[in-house]
């Protein structure tokens, strides 16, 4: 019904969330201007705030880990969903501002927003399996998995099925 059930401060004043993700138990936000992600209970209680790379944007979830796309450090930070502990940081060659994620049940996909770059990452070994340009010349905005294919939309108004 649209009733306001509460407002919760994350990331500090002026450092508000860029993305929000539900991991099946808790809510996560990426805090763009203070280089962190925050974990909240579904009642809004603060569980923890964890450092990531520079200017995190999109968040991904592979079933056990939270992935943060760090726009200005051109990498992704991976943390355990259970306790927020750091798992790894993965450099993304050729990316201009990593932005969005989708998990296809096997691999994690990440896209760049300021160029048409896409990477496919094995979430068990953190190996980049593929790193390529999409047909979307201006860059990719979001990703979705439909059960068979990954779709991406471009900031130029196009969709592509991969």
Coordinates of C-alpha atoms in Angstrom, one line a residue:
X1 CA 0.0 0.0 0.0
X2 CA 3.1 2.3 0.0
X3 CA 3.0 3.0 3.7
X4 CA 6.3 4.3 5.1
X5 CA 7.6 1.5 7.4
X6 CA 10.8 3.2 8.3
X7 CA 13.9 5.1 7.1
X8 CA 17.4 3.9 8.0
X9 CA 20.7 5.8 7.8
X10 CA 23.5 4.0 5.9
X11 CA 26.9 5.2 4.9
X12 CA 26.7 8.5 6.7
X13 CA 25.2 11.8 5.7
X14 CA 25.9 12.6 2.1
X15 CA 27.1 9.0 1.5
X16 CA 23.9 7.4 0.8
X17 CA 23.3 4.0 -0.9
X18 CA 23.7 3.5 -4.6
X19 CA 22.4 0.0 -4.8
X20 CA 20.3 -2.3 -2.5
X21 CA 20.3 -6.1 -2.5
X22 CA 18.5 -8.8 -0.5
X23 CA 20.5 -12.0 0.3
X24 CA 17.5 -14.0 1.5
X25 CA 18.0 -12.9 5.1
X26 CA 19.5 -9.4 5.2
X27 CA 19.6 -6.1 3.2
X28 CA 22.9 -4.8 1.8
X29 CA 23.6 -1.4 0.4
X30 CA 26.6 0.0 -1.5
X31 CA 27.7 3.4 -0.1
X32 CA 29.1 5.1 -3.1
X33 CA 30.9 8.1 -1.5
X34 CA 32.4 6.3 1.5
X35 CA 33.7 3.2 -0.2
X36 CA 31.8 0.7 1.8
X37 CA 28.8 -1.7 1.9
X38 CA 26.4 -2.0 4.8
X39 CA 24.5 -5.0 6.0
X40 CA 21.1 -4.4 7.7
X41 CA 18.5 -6.7 9.2
X42 CA 15.1 -6.6 7.5
X43 CA 13.9 -4.6 10.5
X44 CA 16.6 -2.0 9.7
X45 CA 19.1 -2.9 12.4
X46 CA 22.7 -2.3 11.5
X47 CA 24.7 -5.5 11.3
X48 CA 27.9 -4.1 9.9
X49 CA 29.6 -1.8 7.5
X50 CA 32.6 -3.2 5.4
X51 CA 35.2 -1.5 3.3
X52 CA 35.3 -2.1 -0.4
X53 CA 37.0 -0.4 -3.3
X54 CA 36.5 3.2 -4.6
X55 CA 32.9 4.3 -5.3
X56 CA 31.0 1.0 -5.1
X57 CA 27.9 0.8 -7.4
X58 CA 26.1 -2.4 -8.1
X59 CA 25.9 -5.4 -5.8
X60 CA 25.7 -9.1 -6.7
X61 CA 24.9 -12.3 -4.7
X62 CA 26.1 -15.8 -5.6
X63 CA 24.3 -17.6 -2.7
X64 CA 27.2 -17.3 -0.2
X65 CA 29.0 -14.1 -1.1
X66 CA 28.3 -10.4 -1.7
X67 CA 30.0 -8.8 -4.7
X68 CA 30.6 -5.0 -5.0
X69 CA 31.4 -3.3 -8.3
X70 CA 33.9 -0.6 -7.5
X71 CA 33.5 2.0 -10.2
X72 CA 36.7 4.0 -9.7
X73 CA 39.1 1.4 -8.6
X74 CA 38.1 -0.8 -11.6
X75 CA 37.7 -4.0 -9.6
X76 CA 35.2 -6.0 -7.6
X77 CA 35.3 -6.8 -3.9
X78 CA 33.9 -10.1 -2.7
X79 CA 32.9 -10.6 0.9
X80 CA 31.3 -13.5 2.8
X81 CA 27.6 -12.9 3.4
X82 CA 27.7 -14.6 6.8
X83 CA 30.2 -12.2 8.5
X84 CA 31.3 -9.6 6.0
X85 CA 34.9 -11.0 5.9
X86 CA 37.0 -10.2 2.9
X87 CA 37.2 -13.1 0.4
X88 CA 39.1 -11.4 -2.5
X89 CA 39.4 -8.4 -4.8
X90 CA 39.4 -9.1 -8.6
X91 CA 40.9 -6.6 -11.1
X92 CA 38.8 -6.0 -14.2
X93 CA 41.1 -5.2 -17.2
X94 CA 39.6 -3.0 -19.9
X95 CA 36.7 -1.9 -17.7
X96 CA 35.6 1.7 -17.4
X97 CA 33.5 1.8 -14.2
X98 CA 32.2 -1.6 -13.2
X99 CA 28.5 -1.3 -12.5
X100 CA 26.2 -4.2 -12.4
X101 CA 26.1 -8.0 -11.7
X102 CA 24.0 -11.0 -12.4
X103 CA 24.5 -14.6 -11.2
X104 CA 23.3 -17.2 -13.6
X105 CA 23.5 -20.1 -11.2
X106 CA 27.0 -21.0 -12.3
X107 CA 29.0 -17.8 -12.9
X108 CA 28.9 -14.2 -11.9
X109 CA 28.6 -11.7 -14.7
X110 CA 29.7 -8.0 -14.3
X111 CA 29.3 -5.1 -16.7
X112 CA 30.9 -1.7 -17.1
X113 CA 28.8 1.4 -17.5
X114 CA 31.1 3.7 -19.4
X115 CA 32.3 1.2 -22.0
X116 CA 30.7 -1.9 -23.4
X117 CA 32.8 -4.3 -21.3
X118 CA 31.5 -7.6 -19.7
X119 CA 33.3 -10.2 -17.7
X120 CA 32.2 -13.7 -16.6
X121 CA 33.8 -14.8 -13.4
X122 CA 33.9 -18.3 -11.7
X123 CA 32.6 -17.6 -8.2
X124 CA 34.5 -20.6 -6.8
X125 CA 38.0 -19.8 -8.1
X126 CA 37.5 -16.1 -8.8
X127 CA 39.0 -16.6 -12.3
X128 CA 37.8 -14.4 -15.1
X129 CA 36.5 -16.9 -17.7
X130 CA 35.7 -14.4 -20.3
X131 CA 36.3 -10.6 -20.7
X132 CA 34.7 -9.1 -23.8
X133 CA 32.9 -6.1 -25.4
X134 CA 29.2 -6.3 -25.9
X135 CA 27.4 -4.9 -29.0
X136 CA 26.2 -1.9 -26.8
X137 CA 28.7 0.7 -27.9
X138 CA 28.0 3.2 -25.0
X139 CA 28.2 0.8 -22.1
X140 CA 26.0 -1.5 -20.1
X141 CA 23.6 -0.4 -17.4
X142 CA 22.0 -3.5 -15.9
X143 CA 22.0 -7.3 -16.2
X144 CA 19.3 -9.9 -15.8
X145 CA 19.3 -13.7 -16.2
X146 CA 16.1 -15.2 -17.6
X147 CA 17.0 -18.9 -16.8
X148 CA 18.7 -19.4 -20.2
X149 CA 20.4 -16.2 -21.2
X150 CA 21.9 -13.0 -19.8
X151 CA 20.3 -9.8 -21.0
X152 CA 22.0 -6.4 -20.7
X153 CA 20.7 -2.9 -21.4
X154 CA 22.8 -0.1 -22.8
X155 CA 22.8 3.5 -21.9
X156 CA 22.2 4.1 -25.6
X157 CA 18.7 2.6 -25.4
X158 CA 19.5 -0.9 -26.7
X159 CA 19.1 -4.4 -25.3
X160 CA 21.4 -7.4 -26.0
X161 CA 20.9 -11.1 -25.3
X162 CA 24.2 -12.9 -24.5

